[in-house]
Coordinates of C-alpha atoms and ligand atoms in Angstrom, one line a residue:
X22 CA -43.8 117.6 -17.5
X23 CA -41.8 115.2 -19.7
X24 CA -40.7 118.5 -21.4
X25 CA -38.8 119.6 -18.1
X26 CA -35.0 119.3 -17.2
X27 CA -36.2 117.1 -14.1
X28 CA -34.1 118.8 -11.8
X29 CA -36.8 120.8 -9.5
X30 CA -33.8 122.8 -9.3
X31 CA -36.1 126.0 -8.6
X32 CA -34.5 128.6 -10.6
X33 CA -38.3 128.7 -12.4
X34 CA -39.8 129.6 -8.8
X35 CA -41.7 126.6 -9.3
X36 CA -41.3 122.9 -9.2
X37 CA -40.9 121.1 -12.5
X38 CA -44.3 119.7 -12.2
X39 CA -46.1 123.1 -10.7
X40 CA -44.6 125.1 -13.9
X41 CA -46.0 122.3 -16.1
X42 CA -49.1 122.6 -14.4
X43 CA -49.2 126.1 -14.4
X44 CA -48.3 126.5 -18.0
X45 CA -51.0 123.9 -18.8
X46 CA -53.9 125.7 -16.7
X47 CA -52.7 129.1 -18.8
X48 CA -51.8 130.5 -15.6
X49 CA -47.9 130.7 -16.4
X50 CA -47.2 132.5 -20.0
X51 CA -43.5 132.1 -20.2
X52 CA -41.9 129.3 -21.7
X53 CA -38.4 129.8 -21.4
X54 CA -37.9 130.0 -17.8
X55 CA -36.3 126.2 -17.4
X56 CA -32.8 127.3 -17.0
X57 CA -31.6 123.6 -17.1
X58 CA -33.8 122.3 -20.1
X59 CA -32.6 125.5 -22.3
X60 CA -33.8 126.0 -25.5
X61 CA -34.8 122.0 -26.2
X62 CA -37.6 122.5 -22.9
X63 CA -39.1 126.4 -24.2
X64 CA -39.0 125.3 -28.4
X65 CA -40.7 121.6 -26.6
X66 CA -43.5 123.6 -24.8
X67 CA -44.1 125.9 -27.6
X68 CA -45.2 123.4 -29.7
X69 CA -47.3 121.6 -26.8
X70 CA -49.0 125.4 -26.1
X71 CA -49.3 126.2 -30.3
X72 CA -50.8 122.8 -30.8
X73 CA -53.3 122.6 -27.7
X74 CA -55.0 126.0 -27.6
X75 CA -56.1 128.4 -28.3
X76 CA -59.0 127.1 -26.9
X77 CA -57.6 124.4 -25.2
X78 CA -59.5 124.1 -21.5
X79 CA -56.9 122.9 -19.3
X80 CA -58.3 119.7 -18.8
X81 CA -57.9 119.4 -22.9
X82 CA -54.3 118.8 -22.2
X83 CA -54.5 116.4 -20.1
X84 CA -54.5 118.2 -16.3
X85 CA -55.7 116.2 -14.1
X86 CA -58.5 117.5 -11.8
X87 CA -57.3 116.7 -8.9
X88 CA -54.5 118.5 -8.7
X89 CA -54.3 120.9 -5.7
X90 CA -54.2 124.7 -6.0
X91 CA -51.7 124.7 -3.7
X92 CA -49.3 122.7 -5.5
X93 CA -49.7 125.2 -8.3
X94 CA -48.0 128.5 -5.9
X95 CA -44.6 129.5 -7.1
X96 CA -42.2 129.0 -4.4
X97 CA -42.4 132.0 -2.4
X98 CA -41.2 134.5 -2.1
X99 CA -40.1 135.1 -5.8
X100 CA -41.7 138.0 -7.1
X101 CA -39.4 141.2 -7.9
X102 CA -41.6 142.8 -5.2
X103 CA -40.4 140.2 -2.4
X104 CA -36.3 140.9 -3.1
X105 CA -35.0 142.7 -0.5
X106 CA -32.0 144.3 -0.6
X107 CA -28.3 143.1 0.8
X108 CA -24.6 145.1 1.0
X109 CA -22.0 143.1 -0.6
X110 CA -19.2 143.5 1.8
X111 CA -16.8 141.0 -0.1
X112 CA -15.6 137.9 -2.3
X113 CA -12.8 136.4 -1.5
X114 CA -10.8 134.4 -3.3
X115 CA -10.9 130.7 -2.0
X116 CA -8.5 129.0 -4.5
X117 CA -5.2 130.0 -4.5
X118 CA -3.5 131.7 -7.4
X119 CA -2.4 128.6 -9.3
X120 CA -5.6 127.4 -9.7
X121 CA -7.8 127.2 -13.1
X122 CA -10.4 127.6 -10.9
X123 CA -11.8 130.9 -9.3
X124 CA -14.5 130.1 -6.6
X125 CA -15.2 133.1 -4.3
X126 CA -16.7 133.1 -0.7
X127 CA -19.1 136.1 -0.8
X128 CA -20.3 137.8 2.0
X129 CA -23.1 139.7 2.3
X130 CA -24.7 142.0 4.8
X131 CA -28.8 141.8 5.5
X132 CA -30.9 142.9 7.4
X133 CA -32.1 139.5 9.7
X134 CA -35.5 141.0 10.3
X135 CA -35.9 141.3 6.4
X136 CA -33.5 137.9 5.1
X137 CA -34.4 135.3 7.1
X138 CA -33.3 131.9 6.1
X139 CA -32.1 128.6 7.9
X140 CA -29.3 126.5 6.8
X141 CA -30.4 124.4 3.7
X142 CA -31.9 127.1 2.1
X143 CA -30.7 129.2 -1.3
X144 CA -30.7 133.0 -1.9
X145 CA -32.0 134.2 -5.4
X146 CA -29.5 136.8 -7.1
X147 CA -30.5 139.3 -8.9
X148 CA -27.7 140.2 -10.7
X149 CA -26.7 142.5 -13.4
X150 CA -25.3 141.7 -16.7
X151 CA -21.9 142.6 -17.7
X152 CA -21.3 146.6 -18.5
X153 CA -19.0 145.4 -21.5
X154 CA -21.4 143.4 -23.4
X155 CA -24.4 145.8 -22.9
X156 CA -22.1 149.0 -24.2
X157 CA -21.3 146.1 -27.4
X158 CA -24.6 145.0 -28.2
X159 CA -25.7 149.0 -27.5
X160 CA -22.9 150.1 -30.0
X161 CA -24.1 147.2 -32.5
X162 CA -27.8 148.2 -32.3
X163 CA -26.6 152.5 -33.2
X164 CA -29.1 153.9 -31.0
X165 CA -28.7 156.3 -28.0
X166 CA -28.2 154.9 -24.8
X167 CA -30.7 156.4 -23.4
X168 CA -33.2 155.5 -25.7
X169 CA -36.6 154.9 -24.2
X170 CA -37.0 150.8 -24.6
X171 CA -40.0 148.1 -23.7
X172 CA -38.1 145.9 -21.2
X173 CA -39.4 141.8 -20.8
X174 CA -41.5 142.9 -18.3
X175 CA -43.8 145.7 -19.9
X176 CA -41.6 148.8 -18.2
X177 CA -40.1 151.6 -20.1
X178 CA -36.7 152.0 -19.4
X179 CA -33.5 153.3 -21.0
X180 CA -31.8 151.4 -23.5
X181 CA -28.6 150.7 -20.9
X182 CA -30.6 150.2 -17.8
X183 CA -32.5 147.7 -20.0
X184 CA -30.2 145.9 -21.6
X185 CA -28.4 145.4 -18.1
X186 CA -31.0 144.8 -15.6
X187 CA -33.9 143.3 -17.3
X188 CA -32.9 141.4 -20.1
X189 CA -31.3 137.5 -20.8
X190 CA -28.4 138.5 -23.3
X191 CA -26.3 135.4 -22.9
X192 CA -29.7 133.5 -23.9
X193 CA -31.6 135.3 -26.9
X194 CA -34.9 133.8 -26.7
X195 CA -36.3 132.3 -30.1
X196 CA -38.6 135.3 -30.2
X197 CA -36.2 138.0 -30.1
X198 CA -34.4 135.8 -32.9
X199 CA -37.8 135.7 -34.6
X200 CA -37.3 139.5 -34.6
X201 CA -34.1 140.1 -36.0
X202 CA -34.9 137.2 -38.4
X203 CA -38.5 139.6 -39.7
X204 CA -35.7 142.5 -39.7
X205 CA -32.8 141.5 -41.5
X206 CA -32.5 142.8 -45.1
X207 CA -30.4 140.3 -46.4
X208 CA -32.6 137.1 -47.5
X209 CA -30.4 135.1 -46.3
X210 CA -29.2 136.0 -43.0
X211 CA -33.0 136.1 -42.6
X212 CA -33.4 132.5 -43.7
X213 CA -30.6 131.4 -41.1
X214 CA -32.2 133.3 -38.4
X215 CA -35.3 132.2 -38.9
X216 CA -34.2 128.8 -39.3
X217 CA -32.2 129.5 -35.2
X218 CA -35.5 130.7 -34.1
X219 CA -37.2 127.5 -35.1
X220 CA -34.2 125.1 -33.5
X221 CA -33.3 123.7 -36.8
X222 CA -30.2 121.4 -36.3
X223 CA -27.4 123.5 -37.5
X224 CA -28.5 126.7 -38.4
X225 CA -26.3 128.5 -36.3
X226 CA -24.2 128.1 -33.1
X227 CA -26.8 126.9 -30.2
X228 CA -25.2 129.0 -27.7
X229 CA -25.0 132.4 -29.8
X230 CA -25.6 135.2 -27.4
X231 CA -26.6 138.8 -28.5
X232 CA -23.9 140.3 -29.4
X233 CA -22.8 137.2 -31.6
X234 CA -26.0 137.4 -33.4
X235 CA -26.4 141.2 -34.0
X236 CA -22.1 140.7 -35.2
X237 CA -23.0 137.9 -37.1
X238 CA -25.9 139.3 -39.0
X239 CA -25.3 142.7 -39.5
X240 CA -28.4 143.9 -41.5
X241 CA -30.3 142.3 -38.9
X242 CA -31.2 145.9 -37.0
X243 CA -34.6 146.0 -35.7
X244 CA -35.7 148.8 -33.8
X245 CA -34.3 148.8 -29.9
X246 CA -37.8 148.8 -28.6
X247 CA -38.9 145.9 -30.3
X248 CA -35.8 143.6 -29.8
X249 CA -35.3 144.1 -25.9
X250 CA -39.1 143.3 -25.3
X251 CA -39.2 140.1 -27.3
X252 CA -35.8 139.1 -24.9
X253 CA -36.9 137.0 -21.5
X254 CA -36.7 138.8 -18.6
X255 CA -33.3 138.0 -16.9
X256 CA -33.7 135.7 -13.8
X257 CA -32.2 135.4 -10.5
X258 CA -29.7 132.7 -10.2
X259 CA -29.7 130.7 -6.9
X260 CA -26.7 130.2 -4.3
X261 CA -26.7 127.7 -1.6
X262 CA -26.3 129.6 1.4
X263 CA -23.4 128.4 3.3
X264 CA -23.5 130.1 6.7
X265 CA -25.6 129.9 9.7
X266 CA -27.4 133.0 11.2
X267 CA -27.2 131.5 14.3
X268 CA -23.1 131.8 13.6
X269 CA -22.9 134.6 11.2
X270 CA -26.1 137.3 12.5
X271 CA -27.0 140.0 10.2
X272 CA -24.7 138.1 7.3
X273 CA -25.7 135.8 4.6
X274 CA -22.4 133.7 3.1
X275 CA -22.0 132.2 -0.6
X276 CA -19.7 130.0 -2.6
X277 CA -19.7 131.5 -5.6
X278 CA -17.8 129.6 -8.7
X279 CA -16.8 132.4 -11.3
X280 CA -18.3 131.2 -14.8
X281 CA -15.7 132.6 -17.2
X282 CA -15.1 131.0 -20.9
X283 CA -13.4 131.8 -24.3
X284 CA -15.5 131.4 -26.9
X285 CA -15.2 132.3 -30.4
X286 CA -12.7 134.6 -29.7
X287 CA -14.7 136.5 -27.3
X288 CA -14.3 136.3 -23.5
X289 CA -17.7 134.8 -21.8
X290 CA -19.0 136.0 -18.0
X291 CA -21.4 134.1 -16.1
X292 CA -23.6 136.9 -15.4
X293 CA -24.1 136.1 -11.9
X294 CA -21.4 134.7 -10.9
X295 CA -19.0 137.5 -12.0
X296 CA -21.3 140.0 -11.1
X297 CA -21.0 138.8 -7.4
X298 CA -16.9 138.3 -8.2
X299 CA -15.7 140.8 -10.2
X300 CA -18.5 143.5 -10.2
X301 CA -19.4 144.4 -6.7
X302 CA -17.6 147.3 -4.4
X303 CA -18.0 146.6 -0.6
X304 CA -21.3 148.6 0.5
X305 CA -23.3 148.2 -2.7
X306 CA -26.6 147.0 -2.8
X307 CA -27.9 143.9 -4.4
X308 CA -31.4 142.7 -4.5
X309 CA -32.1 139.4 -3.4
X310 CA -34.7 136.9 -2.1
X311 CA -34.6 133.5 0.2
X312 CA -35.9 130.2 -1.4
X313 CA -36.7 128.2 1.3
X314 CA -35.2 124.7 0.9
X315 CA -38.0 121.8 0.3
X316 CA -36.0 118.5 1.1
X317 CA -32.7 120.0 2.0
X318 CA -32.9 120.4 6.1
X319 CA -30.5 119.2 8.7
X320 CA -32.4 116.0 10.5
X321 CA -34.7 117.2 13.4
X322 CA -32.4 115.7 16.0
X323 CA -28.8 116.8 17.1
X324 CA -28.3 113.5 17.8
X325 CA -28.8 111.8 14.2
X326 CA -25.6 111.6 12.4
X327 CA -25.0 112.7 9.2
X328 CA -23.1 112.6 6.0
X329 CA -22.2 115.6 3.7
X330 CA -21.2 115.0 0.5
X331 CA -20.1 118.1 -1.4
X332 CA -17.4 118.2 -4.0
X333 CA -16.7 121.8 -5.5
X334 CA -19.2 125.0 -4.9
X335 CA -21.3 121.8 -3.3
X336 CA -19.3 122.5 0.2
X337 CA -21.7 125.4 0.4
X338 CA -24.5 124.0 2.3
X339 CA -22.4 122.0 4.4
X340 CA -20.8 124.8 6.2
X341 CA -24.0 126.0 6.8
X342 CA -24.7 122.7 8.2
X343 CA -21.5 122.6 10.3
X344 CA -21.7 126.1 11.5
X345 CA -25.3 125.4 12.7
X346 CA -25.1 122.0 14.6
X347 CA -21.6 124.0 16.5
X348 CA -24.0 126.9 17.3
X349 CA -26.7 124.6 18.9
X350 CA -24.1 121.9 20.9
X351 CA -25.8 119.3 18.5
X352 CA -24.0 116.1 19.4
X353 CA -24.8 114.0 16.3
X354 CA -21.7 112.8 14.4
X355 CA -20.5 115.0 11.1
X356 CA -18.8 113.3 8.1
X357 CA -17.7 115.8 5.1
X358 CA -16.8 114.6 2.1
X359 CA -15.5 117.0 0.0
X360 CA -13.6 117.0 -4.1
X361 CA -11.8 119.1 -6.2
X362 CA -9.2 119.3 -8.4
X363 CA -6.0 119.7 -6.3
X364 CA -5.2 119.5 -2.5
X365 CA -2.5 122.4 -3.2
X366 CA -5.0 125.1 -4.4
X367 CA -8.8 123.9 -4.5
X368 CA -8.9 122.9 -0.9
X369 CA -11.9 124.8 0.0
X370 CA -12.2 126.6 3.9
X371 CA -9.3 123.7 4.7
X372 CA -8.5 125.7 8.0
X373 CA -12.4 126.3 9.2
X374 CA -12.6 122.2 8.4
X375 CA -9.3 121.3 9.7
X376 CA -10.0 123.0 12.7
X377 CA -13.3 121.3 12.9
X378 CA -12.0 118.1 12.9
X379 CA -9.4 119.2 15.4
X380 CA -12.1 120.5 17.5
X381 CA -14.2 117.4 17.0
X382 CA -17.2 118.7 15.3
X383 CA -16.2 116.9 11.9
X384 CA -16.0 113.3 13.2
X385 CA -14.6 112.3 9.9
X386 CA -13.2 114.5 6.8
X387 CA -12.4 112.6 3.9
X388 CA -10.7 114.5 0.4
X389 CA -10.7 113.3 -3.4
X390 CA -8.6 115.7 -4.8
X391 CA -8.9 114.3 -8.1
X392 CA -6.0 115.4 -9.9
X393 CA -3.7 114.9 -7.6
X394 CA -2.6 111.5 -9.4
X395 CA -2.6 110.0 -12.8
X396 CA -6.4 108.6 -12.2
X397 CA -9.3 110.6 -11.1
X398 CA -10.3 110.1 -7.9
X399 CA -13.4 111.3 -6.7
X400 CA -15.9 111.6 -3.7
X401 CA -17.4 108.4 -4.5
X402 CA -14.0 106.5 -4.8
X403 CA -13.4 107.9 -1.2
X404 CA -16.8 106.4 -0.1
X405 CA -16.0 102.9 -1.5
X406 CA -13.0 102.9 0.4
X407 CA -15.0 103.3 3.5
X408 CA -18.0 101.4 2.2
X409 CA -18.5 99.0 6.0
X410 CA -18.4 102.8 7.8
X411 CA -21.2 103.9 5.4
X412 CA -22.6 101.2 6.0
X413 CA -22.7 101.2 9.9
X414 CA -23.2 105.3 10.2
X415 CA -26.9 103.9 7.9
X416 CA -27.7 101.2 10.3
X417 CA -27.1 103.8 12.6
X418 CA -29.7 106.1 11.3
X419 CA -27.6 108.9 9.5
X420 CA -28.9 111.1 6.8
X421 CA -27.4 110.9 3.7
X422 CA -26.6 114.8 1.7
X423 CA -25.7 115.5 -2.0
X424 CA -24.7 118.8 -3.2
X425 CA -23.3 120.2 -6.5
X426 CA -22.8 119.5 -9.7
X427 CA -26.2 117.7 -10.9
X428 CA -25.1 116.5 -14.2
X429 CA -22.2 113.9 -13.7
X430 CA -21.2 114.2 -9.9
X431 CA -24.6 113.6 -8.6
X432 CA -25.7 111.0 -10.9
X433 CA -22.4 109.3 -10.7
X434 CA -22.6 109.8 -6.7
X435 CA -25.9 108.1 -6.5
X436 CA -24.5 105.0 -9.1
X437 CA -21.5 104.7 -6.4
X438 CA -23.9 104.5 -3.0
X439 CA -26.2 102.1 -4.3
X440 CA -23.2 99.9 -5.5
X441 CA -22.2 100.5 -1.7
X442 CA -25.7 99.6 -0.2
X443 CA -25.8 96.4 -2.4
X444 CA -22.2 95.3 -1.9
X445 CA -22.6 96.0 2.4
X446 CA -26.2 95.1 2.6
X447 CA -25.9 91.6 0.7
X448 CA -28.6 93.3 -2.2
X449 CA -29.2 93.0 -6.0
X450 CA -28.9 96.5 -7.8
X451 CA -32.8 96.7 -8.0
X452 CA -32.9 95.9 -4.1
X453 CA -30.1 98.6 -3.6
X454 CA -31.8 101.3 -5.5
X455 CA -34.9 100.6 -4.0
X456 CA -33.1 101.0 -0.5
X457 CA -31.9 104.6 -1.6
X458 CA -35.4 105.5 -2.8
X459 CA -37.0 104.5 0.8
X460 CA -34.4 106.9 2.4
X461 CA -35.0 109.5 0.5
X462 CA -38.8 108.8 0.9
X463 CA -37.8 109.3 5.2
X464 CA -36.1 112.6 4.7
X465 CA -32.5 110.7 4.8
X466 CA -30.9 110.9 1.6
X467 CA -31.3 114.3 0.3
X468 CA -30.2 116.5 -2.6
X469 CA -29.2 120.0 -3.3
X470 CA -27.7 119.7 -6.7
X471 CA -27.5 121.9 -9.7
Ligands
FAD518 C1 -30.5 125.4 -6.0 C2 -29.2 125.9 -6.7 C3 -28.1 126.2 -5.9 C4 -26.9 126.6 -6.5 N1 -25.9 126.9 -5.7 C5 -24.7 127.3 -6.2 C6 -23.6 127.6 -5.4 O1 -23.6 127.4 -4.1 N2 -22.4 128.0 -6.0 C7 -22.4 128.2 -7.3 O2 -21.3 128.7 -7.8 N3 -23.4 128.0 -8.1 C8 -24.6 127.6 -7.6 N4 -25.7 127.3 -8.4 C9 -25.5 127.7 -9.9 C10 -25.9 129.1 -10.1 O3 -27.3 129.4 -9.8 C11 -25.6 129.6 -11.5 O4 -26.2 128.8 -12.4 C12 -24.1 129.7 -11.8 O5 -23.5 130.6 -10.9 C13 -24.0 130.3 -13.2 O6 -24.7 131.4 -13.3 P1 -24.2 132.7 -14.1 O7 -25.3 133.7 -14.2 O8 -22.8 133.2 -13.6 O9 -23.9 132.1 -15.5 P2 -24.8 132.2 -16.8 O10 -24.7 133.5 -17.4 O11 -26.1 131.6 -16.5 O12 -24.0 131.2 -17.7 C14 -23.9 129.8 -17.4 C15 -23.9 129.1 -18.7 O13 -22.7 129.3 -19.4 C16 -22.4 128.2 -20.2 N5 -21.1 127.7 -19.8 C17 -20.5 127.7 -18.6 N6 -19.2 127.3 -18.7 C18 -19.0 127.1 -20.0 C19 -17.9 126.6 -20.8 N7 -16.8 126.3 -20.2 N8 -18.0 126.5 -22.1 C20 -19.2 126.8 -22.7 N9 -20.3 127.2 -22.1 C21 -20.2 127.3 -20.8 C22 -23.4 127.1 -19.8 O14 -24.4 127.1 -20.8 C23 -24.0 127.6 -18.5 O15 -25.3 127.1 -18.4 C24 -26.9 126.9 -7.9 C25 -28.0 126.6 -8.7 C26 -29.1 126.1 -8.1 C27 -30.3 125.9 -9.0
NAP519 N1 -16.8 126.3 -16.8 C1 -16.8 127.1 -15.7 O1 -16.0 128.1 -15.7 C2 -17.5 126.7 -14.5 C3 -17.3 127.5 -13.4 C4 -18.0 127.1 -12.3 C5 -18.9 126.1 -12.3 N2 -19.1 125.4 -13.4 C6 -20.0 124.3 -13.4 O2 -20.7 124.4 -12.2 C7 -20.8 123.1 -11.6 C8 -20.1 123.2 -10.2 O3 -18.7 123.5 -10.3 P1 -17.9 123.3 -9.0 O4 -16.8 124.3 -9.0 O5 -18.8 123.3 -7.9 O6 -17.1 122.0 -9.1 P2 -17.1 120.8 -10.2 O7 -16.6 121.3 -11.5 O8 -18.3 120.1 -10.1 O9 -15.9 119.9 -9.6 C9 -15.7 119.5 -8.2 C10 -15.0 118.2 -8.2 O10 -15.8 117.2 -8.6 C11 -15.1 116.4 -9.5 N3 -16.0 115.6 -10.4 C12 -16.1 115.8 -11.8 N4 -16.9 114.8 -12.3 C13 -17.3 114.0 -11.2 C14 -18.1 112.9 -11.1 N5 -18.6 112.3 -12.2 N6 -18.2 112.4 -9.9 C15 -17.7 112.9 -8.8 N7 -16.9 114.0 -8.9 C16 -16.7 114.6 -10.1 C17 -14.2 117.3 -10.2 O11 -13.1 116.6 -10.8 P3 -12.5 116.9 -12.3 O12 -12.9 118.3 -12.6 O13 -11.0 116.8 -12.0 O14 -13.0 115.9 -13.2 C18 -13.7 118.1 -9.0 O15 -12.7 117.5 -8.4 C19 -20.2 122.2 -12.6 O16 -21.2 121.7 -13.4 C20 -19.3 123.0 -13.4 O17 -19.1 122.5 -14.7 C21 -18.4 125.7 -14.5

């Protein structure tokens, strides 16, 4: 567990703890499917796995008994056979030109028999990797692409339909690197490898993808069949659903931020993301699957009020939020808190929200565009401003939401609301914190961040 990113962010299909747990009880064989924890979390449990079996009864490393077979089920549905299949019908573009960012809002058609989902919840994308990199890596490795291959999963497939369905390229695992390290016929570009494939500090650049590594170490040339299977299997990537079906029917909606980098003189593609931006005509399918959302749910009365705070692609679950207490009448009071970088060009939906706050369903809409000035403003800036409000809509029962960026926003969020709660509420830090902790132990502070 210690091994984990910590996040539960689900893109495993399990919990932190229940993949732990399932890779301790021998149940779960992959150990690279922490997206967040990367390479640091798959080398960390390979040396747990090598050092405690084989042999190792689960009990031997250190699982305790009591732990419920029920806590050990993947979050359903997740297995290829539970995707279902959408039509993309479009992604459209939700900054304006100017902007360095590209976030698009994605709609896509389902059948509501099949995709049911309520607003909190995620869909799972299974996307396909970029056509340009697979015909590179296909050209680097000389074979036919039609070449009969092993895929991750144990299938024969062609060499193209391989390499772009099945198969993590961006993220070589350490085995296929093992494998081009066994194949190389220069002594030293197997050293180096080998040394990658064991995480020495160094070796070569962390975030080498498969094309880098087959460019960079050209006598590394293994045979097709024995590279792609040693790859992990490519995994969905998960999108906070930001519509309602009780507002949109037979349509699921996405906010979808468009991963695209320069690195090392190559342009890099979030495979996802641009797959669902750039990638898609309308009509096409795309396999997909609804992850119910654990702790993400709108409070079980209209009345409660609530708070939304969602800077970036974390506006997602809010509309969905907003759409949904519209469709029902709920009466509860809404307050949206949303950041990015400029007002001009990264105001995300700004006529669906100013109309909401026109209409009166946003009782309060509140904006840290932070680079807008010569210091950064953000959400939690806004917040402090307001902190007696914050304050009062608590006493008053509201449930508190977080959604985006997990790595400074969220933490930095959470450091800015218990400053709040101890400045309004007359508490030490420890009392503050402990105050956030007991709402989210009631369901009223609760997080959706990645
Ligand atoms: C529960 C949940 C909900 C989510 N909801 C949303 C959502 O609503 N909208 C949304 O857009 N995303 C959302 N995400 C994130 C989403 O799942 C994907 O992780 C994201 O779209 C990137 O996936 P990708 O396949 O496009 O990129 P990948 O191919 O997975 O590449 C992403 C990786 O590229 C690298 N990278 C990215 N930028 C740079 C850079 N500038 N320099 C160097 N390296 C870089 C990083 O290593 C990063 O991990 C959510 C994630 C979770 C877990
Ligand atoms: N590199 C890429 O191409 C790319 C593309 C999409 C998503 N992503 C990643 O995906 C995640 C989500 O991206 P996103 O589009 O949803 O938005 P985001 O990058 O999280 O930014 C949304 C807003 O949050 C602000 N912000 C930055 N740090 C913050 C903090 N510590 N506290 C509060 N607010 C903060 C940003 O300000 P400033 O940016 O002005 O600091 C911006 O105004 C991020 O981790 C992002 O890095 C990367």
């Amino acid at each position: 567990m210690a091994a984990m990113a910590q996040t539960d962010c689900g893109q495993c299909s399990y919990l932190c703890r229940t993949y732990a747990e399932a890779i301790a009880r021998g149940e779960e064989k992959s150990l690279s499917r922490c997206v967040p924890g990367g390479k640091a979390t798959s080398r960390k449990l390979r040396e747990l796995v090598a050092a405690l079996r084989p042999g190792s009864a689960a009990g031997a490393i250190g699982i305790p008994a009591a732990v419920p077979a029920t806590a050990l089920q993947p979050i359903p549905p997740h297995s290829p056979g539970e995707l279902f299949e959408v039509r993309f019908c479009e992604a459209r573009p939700l900054n304006r030109r100017e902007s360095e960012k590209d976030t698009r809002h994605v709609v896509l058609a389902a059948d509501p028999g099949e995709a049911k989902y309520e607003v909190g919840d995620s869909l799972g994308v299974a996307a396909r990797n970029s056509p340009e990199l697979v015909t590179a890596v296909i050209a680097c490795l000389g074979a036919p692409r039609d070449a009969p291959v092993l895929s991750p999963d144990g299938t024969e497939r062609p060499l193209e339909q391989a390499l772009s369905e099945t198969c993590e390229i961006r993220r070589p695992s350490d085995q296929a690197i093992e494998v081009l390290a066994s194949r190389a016929l220069d002594r030293n570009e197997s050293l180096v490898l080998q040394a990658m494939a064991e995480g020495y500090p160094g070796a070569g650049p962390e975030d080498a993808d498969l094309l880098d590594l087959l460019q960079g170490f050209p006598s590394a040339r293994p045979p097709p069949s024995e590279l792609i299977s040693a790859l992990d299997p490519l995994q969905p990537r998960l999108y906070s659903i930001a519509s309602s079906p009780k507002q949109v029917g037979g349509e699921i909606h996405l906010t979808v931020a468009a991963v695209r980098y320069q690195k090392r003189a190559r342009r890099r593609l979030g495979v996802a993301s641009t797959f669902l931006s750039d990638r898609l005509v309308p009509g096409e399918p795309v396999r997909a699957f609804v992850r119910p959302a654990r702790d993400f749910r709108l409070p079980p009365s209209p009345d409660t009020p609530i708070i939304m705070i969602g800077p970036g692609t974390g506006i997602a679950p809010f509309r969905a939020f907003l759409q949904e207490r519209c469709a029902v009448g709920a009466p509860g009071r809404n307050w949206l808190v949303f950041g990015n970088p400029h007002r001009d060009r990264d105001f995300l939906f700004e006529d669906e929200l100013l109309a909401y706050c026109r209409d009166g369903l946003l009782t309060r809409l509140d904006t840290a565009f932070s680079r807008d000035q010569d210091g950064k403003i953000y959400a939690q800036h806004r917040l402090l401003e307001s902190a007696p409000d914050l304050w009062s809509w608590l006493a008053d029962g509201a449930h508190l939401y977080v959604c985006g960026d997990a790595q400074r926003m969220a933490r930095d969020v959470e450091a800015g609301l218990a400053y709040i709660v101890g400045k309004e509420g007359g508490m030490e830090p420890a009392a503050a914190k402990a105050y956030l902790a007991r709402l989210a132990a009631e369901g009223r502070y609760q997080k959706d961040v990645y």
